[in-house]
mmCIF file of C-alpha atoms in Angstrom:
data_model
loop_
_atom_site.group_PDB
_atom_site.id
_atom_site.type_symbol
_atom_site.label_atom_id
_atom_site.label_comp_id
_atom_site.label_asym_id
_atom_site.label_seq_id
_atom_site.Cartn_x
_atom_site.Cartn_y
_atom_site.Cartn_z
ATOM 1 C CA MET A 603 0.381 0.128 0.170
ATOM 2 C CA ALA A 604 1.742 3.283 -1.056
ATOM 3 C CA ASP A 605 2.529 5.710 1.561
ATOM 4 C CA TRP A 606 0.310 8.379 0.226
ATOM 5 C CA GLN A 607 -2.794 9.782 -0.615
ATOM 6 C CA GLU A 608 -4.158 11.775 -3.805
ATOM 7 C CA ILE A 609 -5.382 15.051 -2.533
ATOM 8 C CA PRO A 610 -7.150 18.137 -4.385
ATOM 9 C CA GLY A 611 -4.986 21.272 -5.445
ATOM 10 C CA GLY A 612 -2.705 20.483 -8.353
ATOM 11 C CA ILE A 613 0.383 22.566 -8.075
ATOM 12 C CA THR A 614 -0.244 24.697 -5.338
ATOM 13 C CA ALA A 615 -1.650 21.763 -2.739
ATOM 14 C CA PRO A 616 1.685 22.489 -1.421
ATOM 15 C CA LYS A 617 2.167 25.167 1.135
ATOM 16 C CA GLY A 618 3.992 27.950 0.054
ATOM 17 C CA TYR A 619 2.508 28.175 -3.976
ATOM 18 C CA ARG A 620 0.164 30.205 -5.605
ATOM 19 C CA ALA A 621 -0.760 30.312 -9.636
ATOM 20 C CA ALA A 622 -2.520 32.094 -12.117
ATOM 21 C CA GLY A 623 -3.044 31.335 -15.952
ATOM 22 C CA MET A 624 -4.779 34.016 -18.482
ATOM 23 C CA ALA A 625 -4.930 34.559 -21.921
ATOM 24 C CA ALA A 626 -2.570 37.319 -22.841
ATOM 25 C CA GLY A 627 -3.027 37.577 -26.687
ATOM 26 C CA LEU A 628 -0.194 35.113 -27.509
ATOM 27 C CA LYS A 629 -2.334 32.515 -29.245
ATOM 28 C CA PRO A 630 -4.319 32.989 -31.821
ATOM 29 C CA SER A 631 -7.070 31.625 -30.634
ATOM 30 C CA GLY A 632 -7.400 34.066 -28.171
ATOM 31 C CA LEU A 633 -6.954 30.595 -25.435
ATOM 32 C CA PRO A 634 -5.251 30.648 -21.983
ATOM 33 C CA ASP A 635 -1.468 30.971 -23.083
ATOM 34 C CA LEU A 636 0.358 32.524 -20.082
ATOM 35 C CA ALA A 637 1.024 30.789 -16.551
ATOM 36 C CA LEU A 638 2.729 31.794 -13.205
ATOM 37 C CA ILE A 639 4.044 29.846 -10.679
ATOM 38 C CA VAL A 640 4.977 31.378 -7.780
ATOM 39 C CA SER A 641 6.554 30.142 -4.066
ATOM 40 C CA ASP A 642 6.229 32.363 -1.458
ATOM 41 C CA VAL A 643 10.129 32.011 -0.303
ATOM 42 C CA GLU A 644 13.041 30.736 -1.982
ATOM 43 C CA ALA A 645 13.122 27.307 -3.208
ATOM 44 C CA ILE A 646 15.612 24.613 -3.813
ATOM 45 C CA ALA A 647 15.293 24.525 -7.870
ATOM 46 C CA ALA A 648 16.144 21.217 -10.163
ATOM 47 C CA GLY A 649 15.454 20.430 -13.675
ATOM 48 C CA VAL A 650 16.276 18.285 -16.356
ATOM 49 C CA PHE A 651 16.438 19.453 -19.924
ATOM 50 C CA THR A 652 15.774 18.233 -23.839
ATOM 51 C CA THR A 653 18.726 16.527 -24.919
ATOM 52 C CA ASN A 654 18.035 17.946 -28.146
ATOM 53 C CA GLN A 655 21.188 19.813 -29.981
ATOM 54 C CA VAL A 656 18.275 22.250 -31.536
ATOM 55 C CA ARG A 657 17.191 24.490 -28.255
ATOM 56 C CA ALA A 658 14.779 26.760 -27.325
ATOM 57 C CA ALA A 659 16.113 29.762 -25.599
ATOM 58 C CA CYS A 660 14.463 29.238 -22.296
ATOM 59 C CA VAL A 661 16.289 25.606 -21.972
ATOM 60 C CA ASP A 662 19.829 27.292 -22.427
ATOM 61 C CA TYR A 663 18.825 30.050 -20.036
ATOM 62 C CA CYS A 664 17.182 27.587 -16.924
ATOM 63 C CA ARG A 665 19.981 25.291 -17.871
ATOM 64 C CA GLN A 666 22.824 28.244 -17.008
ATOM 65 C CA ARG A 667 20.113 29.203 -14.154
ATOM 66 C CA LEU A 668 20.321 25.852 -12.590
ATOM 67 C CA GLN A 669 23.890 25.975 -13.010
ATOM 68 C CA ALA A 670 24.611 28.739 -11.167
ATOM 69 C CA LYS A 671 22.362 28.787 -8.307
ATOM 70 C CA SER A 672 20.088 25.819 -7.201
ATOM 71 C CA SER A 673 17.239 27.803 -6.105
ATOM 72 C CA ALA A 674 14.064 29.978 -7.551
ATOM 73 C CA ARG A 675 11.182 31.449 -7.099
ATOM 74 C CA ALA A 676 9.123 31.249 -10.420
ATOM 75 C CA ILE A 677 7.853 29.816 -13.049
ATOM 76 C CA LEU A 678 6.951 31.558 -16.140
ATOM 77 C CA CYS A 679 5.176 29.518 -19.161
ATOM 78 C CA ASN A 680 4.022 31.086 -22.573
ATOM 79 C CA ALA A 681 2.376 29.004 -24.792
ATOM 80 C CA GLY A 682 2.141 29.834 -28.586
ATOM 81 C CA GLN A 683 5.710 30.762 -29.807
ATOM 82 C CA ALA A 684 8.146 28.009 -28.786
ATOM 83 C CA ASN A 685 10.753 30.652 -29.418
ATOM 84 C CA ALA A 686 13.837 28.331 -30.264
ATOM 85 C CA ALA A 687 15.491 28.579 -33.737
ATOM 86 C CA THR A 688 15.126 31.853 -32.698
ATOM 87 C CA GLY A 689 19.012 33.252 -32.715
ATOM 88 C CA THR A 690 20.125 36.202 -30.611
ATOM 89 C CA GLN A 691 16.995 38.097 -30.536
ATOM 90 C CA GLY A 692 15.048 34.777 -29.065
ATOM 91 C CA TRP A 693 17.770 34.688 -25.971
ATOM 92 C CA GLU A 694 16.933 38.507 -25.841
ATOM 93 C CA ASP A 695 13.545 37.944 -25.321
ATOM 94 C CA ALA A 696 14.067 35.450 -22.353
ATOM 95 C CA LEU A 697 16.078 37.525 -20.719
ATOM 96 C CA ASP A 698 13.802 40.379 -21.365
ATOM 97 C CA SER A 699 10.721 38.383 -20.076
ATOM 98 C CA ALA A 700 12.729 37.488 -16.619
ATOM 99 C CA GLN A 701 13.737 41.166 -16.334
ATOM 100 C CA SER A 702 10.276 42.314 -16.598
ATOM 101 C CA LEU A 703 9.120 39.635 -14.044
ATOM 102 C CA SER A 704 11.245 39.894 -11.636
ATOM 103 C CA GLN A 705 11.129 43.482 -11.473
ATOM 104 C CA LEU A 706 7.519 43.413 -10.896
ATOM 105 C CA LEU A 707 8.079 40.681 -8.143
ATOM 106 C CA HIS A 708 10.545 42.246 -6.510
ATOM 107 C CA VAL A 709 13.407 39.011 -7.117
ATOM 108 C CA PRO A 710 16.252 38.659 -8.540
ATOM 109 C CA PRO A 711 15.881 37.951 -12.089
ATOM 110 C CA GLU A 712 18.116 34.447 -11.156
ATOM 111 C CA SER A 713 15.625 33.873 -9.065
ATOM 112 C CA ILE A 714 12.830 33.270 -12.452
ATOM 113 C CA LEU A 715 12.812 29.976 -14.463
ATOM 114 C CA LEU A 716 11.167 30.245 -17.990
ATOM 115 C CA ALA A 717 9.595 27.499 -20.122
ATOM 116 C CA SER A 718 8.123 28.160 -23.761
ATOM 117 C CA THR A 719 5.793 26.081 -25.995
ATOM 118 C CA GLY A 720 4.356 26.013 -29.072
ATOM 119 C CA VAL A 721 5.670 27.049 -33.003
ATOM 120 C CA ILE A 722 9.647 26.407 -33.323
ATOM 121 C CA GLY A 723 10.935 29.432 -34.952
ATOM 122 C CA GLN A 724 8.854 32.156 -33.964
ATOM 123 C CA ARG A 725 9.819 34.306 -31.085
ATOM 124 C CA ILE A 726 7.368 34.982 -28.114
ATOM 125 C CA LYS A 727 4.889 38.071 -28.871
ATOM 126 C CA LEU A 728 7.041 39.781 -25.923
ATOM 127 C CA ASP A 729 4.722 43.610 -25.279
ATOM 128 C CA LYS A 730 1.760 41.251 -24.959
ATOM 129 C CA LEU A 731 3.441 39.280 -22.427
ATOM 130 C CA LYS A 732 5.127 41.662 -20.448
ATOM 131 C CA ALA A 733 1.712 43.753 -20.486
ATOM 132 C CA ALA A 734 0.128 40.654 -18.986
ATOM 133 C CA LEU A 735 2.118 39.917 -16.121
ATOM 134 C CA PRO A 736 0.742 42.898 -13.784
ATOM 135 C CA GLN A 737 -2.772 41.300 -14.218
ATOM 136 C CA MET A 738 -1.256 37.801 -14.036
ATOM 137 C CA ILE A 739 0.556 38.577 -10.647
ATOM 138 C CA ALA A 740 -2.723 40.066 -8.831
ATOM 139 C CA ALA A 741 -4.519 37.018 -10.310
ATOM 140 C CA LEU A 742 -2.106 34.420 -8.576
ATOM 141 C CA SER A 743 -4.095 32.355 -5.650
ATOM 142 C CA GLU A 744 -3.498 28.946 -3.580
ATOM 143 C CA THR A 745 -6.495 27.774 -6.150
ATOM 144 C CA GLY A 746 -4.757 28.211 -9.278
ATOM 145 C CA SER A 747 -3.385 25.262 -10.046
ATOM 146 C CA GLU A 748 -6.072 25.109 -13.020
ATOM 147 C CA ALA A 749 -6.123 28.066 -14.783
ATOM 148 C CA ALA A 750 -2.136 27.388 -14.720
ATOM 149 C CA ALA A 751 -2.343 23.873 -16.438
ATOM 150 C CA ARG A 752 -4.300 25.126 -18.820
ATOM 151 C CA ALA A 753 -2.949 28.394 -20.317
ATOM 152 C CA ILE A 754 -0.023 25.766 -20.739
ATOM 153 C CA MET A 755 -1.958 23.923 -23.375
ATOM 154 C CA THR A 756 -1.506 23.919 -26.912
ATOM 155 C CA THR A 757 -2.610 20.548 -28.637
ATOM 156 C CA ASP A 758 -3.591 19.125 -25.329
ATOM 157 C CA LEU A 759 -7.029 18.134 -24.620
ATOM 158 C CA VAL A 760 -7.036 17.940 -21.202
ATOM 159 C CA PRO A 761 -5.071 19.678 -18.545
ATOM 160 C CA LYS A 762 -2.611 17.195 -17.058
ATOM 161 C CA ALA A 763 -2.654 17.881 -12.920
ATOM 162 C CA ILE A 764 -1.817 15.762 -9.787
ATOM 163 C CA ALA A 765 -1.148 16.507 -6.171
ATOM 164 C CA LEU A 766 0.163 13.958 -3.317
ATOM 165 C CA GLU A 767 0.522 13.617 0.445
ATOM 166 C CA THR A 768 2.711 12.207 2.877
ATOM 167 C CA VAL A 769 3.558 12.082 6.514
ATOM 168 C CA LEU A 770 7.278 13.029 7.521
ATOM 169 C CA HIS A 771 8.385 13.503 11.139
ATOM 170 C CA ASP A 772 4.468 13.496 12.058
ATOM 171 C CA ARG A 773 3.936 16.564 9.491
ATOM 172 C CA PRO A 774 2.058 16.572 6.059
ATOM 173 C CA VAL A 775 4.542 17.070 3.141
ATOM 174 C CA ARG A 776 2.725 17.486 -0.012
ATOM 175 C CA ILE A 777 4.150 17.315 -3.783
ATOM 176 C CA GLY A 778 1.866 18.791 -6.637
ATOM 177 C CA GLY A 779 2.309 19.158 -10.616
ATOM 178 C CA ILE A 780 0.803 20.003 -13.818
ATOM 179 C CA ALA A 781 2.096 18.969 -17.457
ATOM 180 C CA LYS A 782 1.834 19.791 -20.855
ATOM 181 C CA GLY A 783 2.565 17.578 -23.803
ATOM 182 C CA SER A 784 0.893 15.590 -26.757
ATOM 183 C CA GLY A 785 3.025 15.251 -29.599
ATOM 184 C CA MET A 786 6.726 15.547 -30.605
ATOM 185 C CA ILE A 787 6.649 12.647 -26.687
ATOM 186 C CA HIS A 788 9.819 10.776 -26.989
ATOM 187 C CA PRO A 789 12.387 9.827 -24.310
ATOM 188 C CA ASN A 790 15.117 12.770 -23.190
ATOM 189 C CA MET A 791 12.884 14.049 -22.876
ATOM 190 C CA ALA A 792 9.562 13.748 -24.483
ATOM 191 C CA THR A 793 7.849 16.910 -26.221
ATOM 192 C CA MET A 794 6.647 18.115 -22.608
ATOM 193 C CA LEU A 795 6.303 20.386 -19.948
ATOM 194 C CA ALA A 796 6.213 19.558 -16.411
ATOM 195 C CA PHE A 797 6.172 21.833 -13.396
ATOM 196 C CA VAL A 798 6.133 20.034 -9.750
ATOM 197 C CA THR A 799 6.532 21.706 -6.751
ATOM 198 C CA CYS A 800 7.243 20.599 -3.169
ATOM 199 C CA ASP A 801 6.895 21.864 0.677
ATOM 200 C CA ALA A 802 9.579 19.686 1.784
ATOM 201 C CA ALA A 803 13.230 20.848 2.572
ATOM 202 C CA VAL A 804 15.765 19.166 0.868
ATOM 203 C CA SER A 805 19.070 19.491 -0.115
ATOM 204 C CA PRO A 806 19.976 20.974 -3.147
ATOM 205 C CA HIS A 807 22.396 17.660 -4.582
ATOM 206 C CA LEU A 808 19.810 15.152 -3.300
ATOM 207 C CA TRP A 809 16.776 16.899 -4.872
ATOM 208 C CA GLN A 810 18.586 17.199 -8.485
ATOM 209 C CA GLN A 811 19.427 13.703 -7.788
ATOM 210 C CA MET A 812 15.248 12.344 -6.881
ATOM 211 C CA LEU A 813 14.310 14.630 -9.553
ATOM 212 C CA SER A 814 16.629 13.218 -12.228
ATOM 213 C CA ARG A 815 15.743 9.727 -11.113
ATOM 214 C CA ALA A 816 12.296 9.975 -11.254
ATOM 215 C CA ALA A 817 12.175 11.675 -14.871
ATOM 216 C CA ASP A 818 14.232 8.267 -16.022
ATOM 217 C CA ARG A 819 11.200 6.073 -14.204
ATOM 218 C CA SER A 820 8.606 8.350 -16.257
ATOM 219 C CA PHE A 821 9.021 11.091 -18.481
ATOM 220 C CA ASN A 822 12.095 9.141 -20.312
ATOM 221 C CA GLN A 823 9.522 5.933 -20.731
ATOM 222 C CA ILE A 824 6.850 7.979 -22.599
ATOM 223 C CA THR A 825 6.878 8.470 -26.543
ATOM 224 C CA VAL A 826 4.158 8.924 -28.953
ATOM 225 C CA ASP A 827 5.689 9.735 -32.163
ATOM 226 C CA GLY A 828 9.415 8.949 -32.051
ATOM 227 C CA ASP A 829 9.784 12.912 -31.880
ATOM 228 C CA THR A 830 12.490 14.667 -29.032
ATOM 229 C CA SER A 831 11.787 18.024 -28.734
ATOM 230 C CA THR A 832 13.194 21.559 -28.516
ATOM 231 C CA ASN A 833 11.467 22.851 -25.437
ATOM 232 C CA ASP A 834 11.926 20.261 -22.909
ATOM 233 C CA SER A 835 11.744 20.837 -19.602
ATOM 234 C CA LEU A 836 10.890 19.469 -16.051
ATOM 235 C CA PHE A 837 11.446 22.178 -12.950
ATOM 236 C CA ALA A 838 10.941 21.029 -9.299
ATOM 237 C CA LEU A 839 10.994 23.451 -6.502
ATOM 238 C CA ALA A 840 10.770 22.317 -2.916
ATOM 239 C CA ASN A 841 10.296 25.453 -0.415
ATOM 240 C CA GLY A 842 10.429 23.927 3.316
ATOM 241 C CA GLU A 843 7.417 25.541 4.310
ATOM 242 C CA SER A 844 6.153 21.852 5.786
ATOM 243 C CA ARG A 845 8.391 23.245 9.037
ATOM 244 C CA THR A 846 9.872 19.273 8.771
ATOM 245 C CA PRO A 847 13.069 19.071 9.060
ATOM 246 C CA ALA A 848 15.892 19.229 6.140
ATOM 247 C CA ILE A 849 16.434 15.950 3.957
ATOM 248 C CA THR A 850 19.983 16.370 3.525
ATOM 249 C CA GLU A 851 21.387 12.994 3.018
ATOM 250 C CA PRO A 852 20.165 9.312 1.763
ATOM 251 C CA GLY A 853 17.909 7.221 3.680
ATOM 252 C CA THR A 854 14.183 6.441 4.967
ATOM 253 C CA GLU A 855 12.648 9.872 4.622
ATOM 254 C CA ALA A 856 14.549 10.498 1.177
ATOM 255 C CA ASP A 857 13.411 7.460 0.041
ATOM 256 C CA LYS A 858 10.029 7.925 0.619
ATOM 257 C CA LEU A 859 9.653 11.397 -0.628
ATOM 258 C CA GLU A 860 11.722 10.473 -3.573
ATOM 259 C CA ALA A 861 9.088 7.573 -4.231
ATOM 260 C CA MET A 862 6.052 9.909 -4.297
ATOM 261 C CA LEU A 863 8.249 12.514 -6.648
ATOM 262 C CA THR A 864 8.341 9.703 -8.775
ATOM 263 C CA GLU A 865 4.784 8.655 -8.180
ATOM 264 C CA VAL A 866 4.185 12.365 -9.350
ATOM 265 C CA CYS A 867 6.106 12.125 -12.024
ATOM 266 C CA ILE A 868 5.027 8.968 -13.683
ATOM 267 C CA TYR A 869 0.815 10.274 -13.063
ATOM 268 C CA LEU A 870 2.074 13.398 -15.377
ATOM 269 C CA ALA A 871 3.736 11.433 -17.912
ATOM 270 C CA LYS A 872 1.044 8.724 -18.411
ATOM 271 C CA ALA A 873 -1.396 11.859 -18.544
ATOM 272 C CA ILE A 874 0.634 13.292 -21.494
ATOM 273 C CA ALA A 875 0.637 9.609 -23.225
ATOM 274 C CA ARG A 876 -2.949 9.101 -22.911
ATOM 275 C CA ASP A 877 -3.325 12.433 -24.455
ATOM 276 C CA GLY A 878 -1.423 11.658 -27.264
ATOM 277 C CA GLU A 879 -1.581 13.502 -30.459
ATOM 278 C CA GLY A 880 -5.037 11.492 -32.132
ATOM 279 C CA ALA A 881 -4.553 8.491 -30.001
ATOM 280 C CA THR A 882 -7.607 6.198 -29.314
ATOM 281 C CA CYS A 883 -5.945 4.398 -25.949
ATOM 282 C CA LEU A 884 -2.897 4.899 -23.969
ATOM 283 C CA LEU A 885 -0.155 1.795 -24.430
ATOM 284 C CA GLU A 886 1.599 0.122 -21.054
ATOM 285 C CA VAL A 887 4.727 -1.973 -22.122
ATOM 286 C CA GLN A 888 6.573 -4.136 -18.787
ATOM 287 C CA VAL A 889 9.293 -5.839 -19.041
ATOM 288 C CA SER A 890 10.723 -8.000 -17.046
ATOM 289 C CA GLY A 891 13.262 -10.781 -16.799
ATOM 290 C CA ALA A 892 16.581 -8.410 -18.135
ATOM 291 C CA VAL A 893 19.942 -7.919 -16.644
ATOM 292 C CA ASP A 894 19.379 -4.909 -14.888
ATOM 293 C CA ASP A 895 16.402 -2.502 -14.863
ATOM 294 C CA GLU A 896 17.795 0.125 -18.204
ATOM 295 C CA SER A 897 17.922 -2.627 -20.223
ATOM 296 C CA ALA A 898 14.715 -3.556 -19.238
ATOM 297 C CA ARG A 899 13.455 0.204 -19.729
ATOM 298 C CA ARG A 900 15.234 0.302 -23.290
ATOM 299 C CA VAL A 901 13.280 -3.009 -24.690
ATOM 300 C CA ALA A 902 9.924 -0.936 -23.313
ATOM 301 C CA ARG A 903 10.724 2.069 -24.613
ATOM 302 C CA THR A 904 11.292 0.472 -28.160
ATOM 303 C CA ILE A 905 8.076 -1.577 -28.272
ATOM 304 C CA ALA A 906 6.166 1.420 -27.351
ATOM 305 C CA GLY A 907 7.671 3.645 -29.585
ATOM 306 C CA SER A 908 7.073 1.366 -32.706
ATOM 307 C CA SER A 909 5.158 2.432 -35.555
ATOM 308 C CA LEU A 910 4.232 -0.724 -36.430
ATOM 309 C CA VAL A 911 2.920 -1.911 -32.761
ATOM 310 C CA LYS A 912 1.066 1.675 -32.378
ATOM 311 C CA SER A 913 -0.673 0.794 -35.907
ATOM 312 C CA ALA A 914 -1.504 -1.995 -34.848
ATOM 313 C CA ILE A 915 -3.136 -1.243 -31.890
ATOM 314 C CA PHE A 916 -5.393 0.866 -33.762
ATOM 315 C CA GLY A 917 -6.189 -1.567 -36.175
ATOM 316 C CA ARG A 918 -7.421 -3.369 -32.979
ATOM 317 C CA ASP A 919 -5.018 -6.294 -34.670
ATOM 318 C CA PRO A 920 -3.405 -8.450 -31.700
ATOM 319 C CA ASN A 921 -0.414 -8.660 -34.159
ATOM 320 C CA TRP A 922 2.090 -9.798 -31.547
ATOM 321 C CA GLY A 923 4.996 -10.599 -33.978
ATOM 322 C CA ARG A 924 5.275 -6.745 -34.137
ATOM 323 C CA ILE A 925 5.808 -6.642 -30.290
ATOM 324 C CA ALA A 926 8.398 -9.215 -30.775
ATOM 325 C CA GLY A 927 10.677 -7.963 -33.151
ATOM 326 C CA ALA A 928 10.588 -4.292 -31.955
ATOM 327 C CA ALA A 929 11.739 -6.493 -28.783
ATOM 328 C CA GLY A 930 14.269 -7.917 -30.775
ATOM 329 C CA ARG A 931 15.828 -4.523 -32.601
ATOM 330 C CA ALA A 932 16.017 -2.393 -28.899
ATOM 331 C CA GLY A 933 19.787 -3.598 -28.781
ATOM 332 C CA VAL A 934 19.678 -5.547 -25.617
ATOM 333 C CA SER A 935 21.122 -9.112 -26.338
ATOM 334 C CA PHE A 936 18.996 -12.029 -25.328
ATOM 335 C CA ASP A 937 17.781 -15.591 -26.071
ATOM 336 C CA GLN A 938 14.786 -15.483 -28.189
ATOM 337 C CA ASN A 939 14.248 -19.399 -26.971
ATOM 338 C CA ASP A 940 13.425 -17.129 -23.615
ATOM 339 C CA LEU A 941 11.090 -14.596 -25.410
ATOM 340 C CA GLN A 942 7.416 -14.621 -23.134
ATOM 341 C CA ILE A 943 4.643 -11.687 -25.020
ATOM 342 C CA GLY A 944 1.253 -10.979 -23.275
ATOM 343 C CA LEU A 945 -1.493 -8.395 -24.810
ATOM 344 C CA GLY A 946 -3.386 -8.096 -22.231
ATOM 345 C CA PRO A 947 -5.068 -11.219 -20.413
ATOM 346 C CA PHE A 948 -3.945 -13.379 -23.361
ATOM 347 C CA LEU A 949 -0.043 -15.077 -23.488
ATOM 348 C CA MET A 950 0.915 -15.451 -27.304
ATOM 349 C CA MET A 951 4.422 -16.476 -27.282
ATOM 350 C CA GLN A 952 6.204 -18.007 -24.261
ATOM 351 C CA ASN A 953 9.491 -19.957 -24.436
ATOM 352 C CA GLY A 954 10.142 -18.551 -27.965
ATOM 353 C CA GLN A 955 7.142 -20.464 -28.900
ATOM 354 C CA PRO A 956 3.588 -19.664 -30.724
ATOM 355 C CA GLN A 957 0.730 -19.748 -28.137
ATOM 356 C CA PRO A 958 -2.901 -20.613 -28.951
ATOM 357 C CA PHE A 959 -5.358 -18.040 -28.488
ATOM 358 C CA ASP A 960 -8.714 -16.701 -28.812
ATOM 359 C CA ARG A 961 -8.356 -13.714 -32.002
ATOM 360 C CA ALA A 962 -11.289 -12.518 -31.773
ATOM 361 C CA ALA A 963 -11.497 -12.427 -27.863
ATOM 362 C CA ALA A 964 -8.163 -9.975 -28.105
ATOM 363 C CA ASN A 965 -9.619 -8.295 -31.129
ATOM 364 C CA ALA A 966 -12.251 -7.246 -28.790
ATOM 365 C CA TYR A 967 -9.958 -6.645 -25.738
ATOM 366 C CA LEU A 968 -8.572 -3.842 -27.678
ATOM 367 C CA LYS A 969 -11.799 -2.600 -29.339
ATOM 368 C CA GLN A 970 -13.235 -2.335 -25.418
ATOM 369 C CA ALA A 971 -9.939 -0.597 -24.204
ATOM 370 C CA ALA A 972 -10.248 2.327 -26.857
ATOM 371 C CA GLU A 973 -14.044 2.713 -25.429
ATOM 372 C CA GLY A 974 -12.440 2.905 -21.790
ATOM 373 C CA ALA A 975 -14.533 -0.157 -21.076
ATOM 374 C CA TYR A 976 -12.166 -3.312 -20.654
ATOM 375 C CA LEU A 977 -10.325 -3.872 -17.167
ATOM 376 C CA ARG A 978 -7.971 -1.501 -17.127
ATOM 377 C CA GLU A 979 -10.164 1.390 -18.593
ATOM 378 C CA ASP A 980 -8.470 3.096 -21.585
ATOM 379 C CA THR A 981 -4.776 0.891 -21.216
ATOM 380 C CA VAL A 982 -3.977 -1.795 -23.421
ATOM 381 C CA LEU A 983 -1.643 -3.647 -21.714
ATOM 382 C CA ILE A 984 1.369 -5.608 -23.585
ATOM 383 C CA THR A 985 3.798 -7.887 -20.875
ATOM 384 C CA VAL A 986 6.762 -8.755 -22.407
ATOM 385 C CA SER A 987 9.966 -11.380 -20.563
ATOM 386 C CA ILE A 988 13.203 -11.517 -22.345
ATOM 387 C CA GLY A 989 15.010 -13.948 -19.536
ATOM 388 C CA HIS A 990 15.716 -14.759 -16.246
ATOM 389 C CA GLY A 991 17.494 -11.464 -14.610
ATOM 390 C CA HIS A 992 15.869 -9.288 -12.429
ATOM 391 C CA GLY A 993 15.421 -6.129 -14.501
ATOM 392 C CA SER A 994 11.937 -4.627 -14.906
ATOM 393 C CA GLY A 995 11.008 -1.498 -16.649
ATOM 394 C CA THR A 996 7.765 0.369 -18.208
ATOM 395 C CA ALA A 997 7.312 2.579 -20.514
ATOM 396 C CA TRP A 998 3.732 3.856 -22.170
ATOM 397 C CA GLY A 999 2.657 5.385 -25.768
ATOM 398 C CA CYS A 1000 -0.030 5.328 -27.442
ATOM 399 C CA ASP A 1001 -1.716 3.722 -30.783
ATOM 400 C CA LEU A 1002 -0.889 5.689 -34.208
ATOM 401 C CA SER A 1003 -4.203 7.367 -35.601
ATOM 402 C CA TYR A 1004 -5.346 9.087 -38.827
ATOM 403 C CA ASP A 1005 -5.475 12.238 -37.022
ATOM 404 C CA TYR A 1006 -2.485 12.673 -35.897
ATOM 405 C CA VAL A 1007 -1.313 12.742 -39.445
ATOM 406 C CA LYS A 1008 -4.218 15.481 -40.069
ATOM 407 C CA ILE A 1009 -3.100 17.378 -36.436
ATOM 408 C CA ASN A 1010 0.361 17.758 -37.376
ATOM 409 C CA ALA A 1011 -0.422 18.333 -41.050
ATOM 410 C CA GLU A 1012 -2.014 21.702 -40.337
ATOM 411 C CA TYR A 1013 -0.069 22.696 -36.778
ATOM 412 C CA THR A 1014 0.976 25.749 -38.268
ATOM 413 C CA THR A 1015 -1.222 27.087 -41.199
#
């Protein structure tokens, strides 16, 4: 049984955080497009970023900031323009937006973290962003999580938020988070933004380690379309407002906090995969029997990212051969005579040998999963064993539908 419980409040559930979201005129649609998250006090900050060599100005800005100073007061996120591949002017726009917000919040510019999402090659509409900041600050609220979650959306169909609570040293400790992502989703880091808040006190080095490990088990295990974005950023703030003793070393309390942090990240990662552009169901791939966890995670990612597997799932075709093929090309050595494959409740291969199964029932399983009506709601479960090792890992993705092409064929038009 988990050592935490889900609570309402999202990003503002932890003590000492406020958030807001509004339409600043950055999107042509007029939908909300600017979000702000503020900690009442300086918070320990950690980050994980895209590995793409073409990076948005905000990514380089935040990497530099966190290398120089592992704390922050605010996260400002705009939607509509990615401010990636915008050259020196895009960099100046990032600096200008941070400076403008810092003056209004009366905090150093170094305490501002930035994130952007939208069309690559387009600069932020800086005049509109700066004009909206006073109203945004006035709207900051302890109930502002929903507004902030909606303001960071692009092609997302639904906002994504979660908050969990546990007890450390007889006091409640909370972690909340919001995320966006629907297309350009692939590990390292996937096309996504995620912001996490915590009211525990944690040393900077330990907090960064926790976040990096949580990312490896969550956001780096999701894929929608195989494209890694220019803007992917994951931020986590820990402000100590729970008034619990500071966690400075590995141990029971650190493990408990990291487990809850990982659970928040997994929830948000699955929400992104579930909301994949054009998707009709969530795909969960569980791999076991590997020599180590990283090998298992690699096989799981490869299967979840296979266009052939994803297309078969969309076509409600229980074509387990595509799963076997994807497992075999993952770059992980195993004996094919040890291979076992399951689709939901159906065993399709065991000890490298095909197994008889009810194809009509398996087809119905896929159809019902797409309708959210089967045992695991909208989730198609694929289980794979590749040997007798202790390594295991899970990845999440979605099916590949006609609508994915339609959405992305018209993205800038």
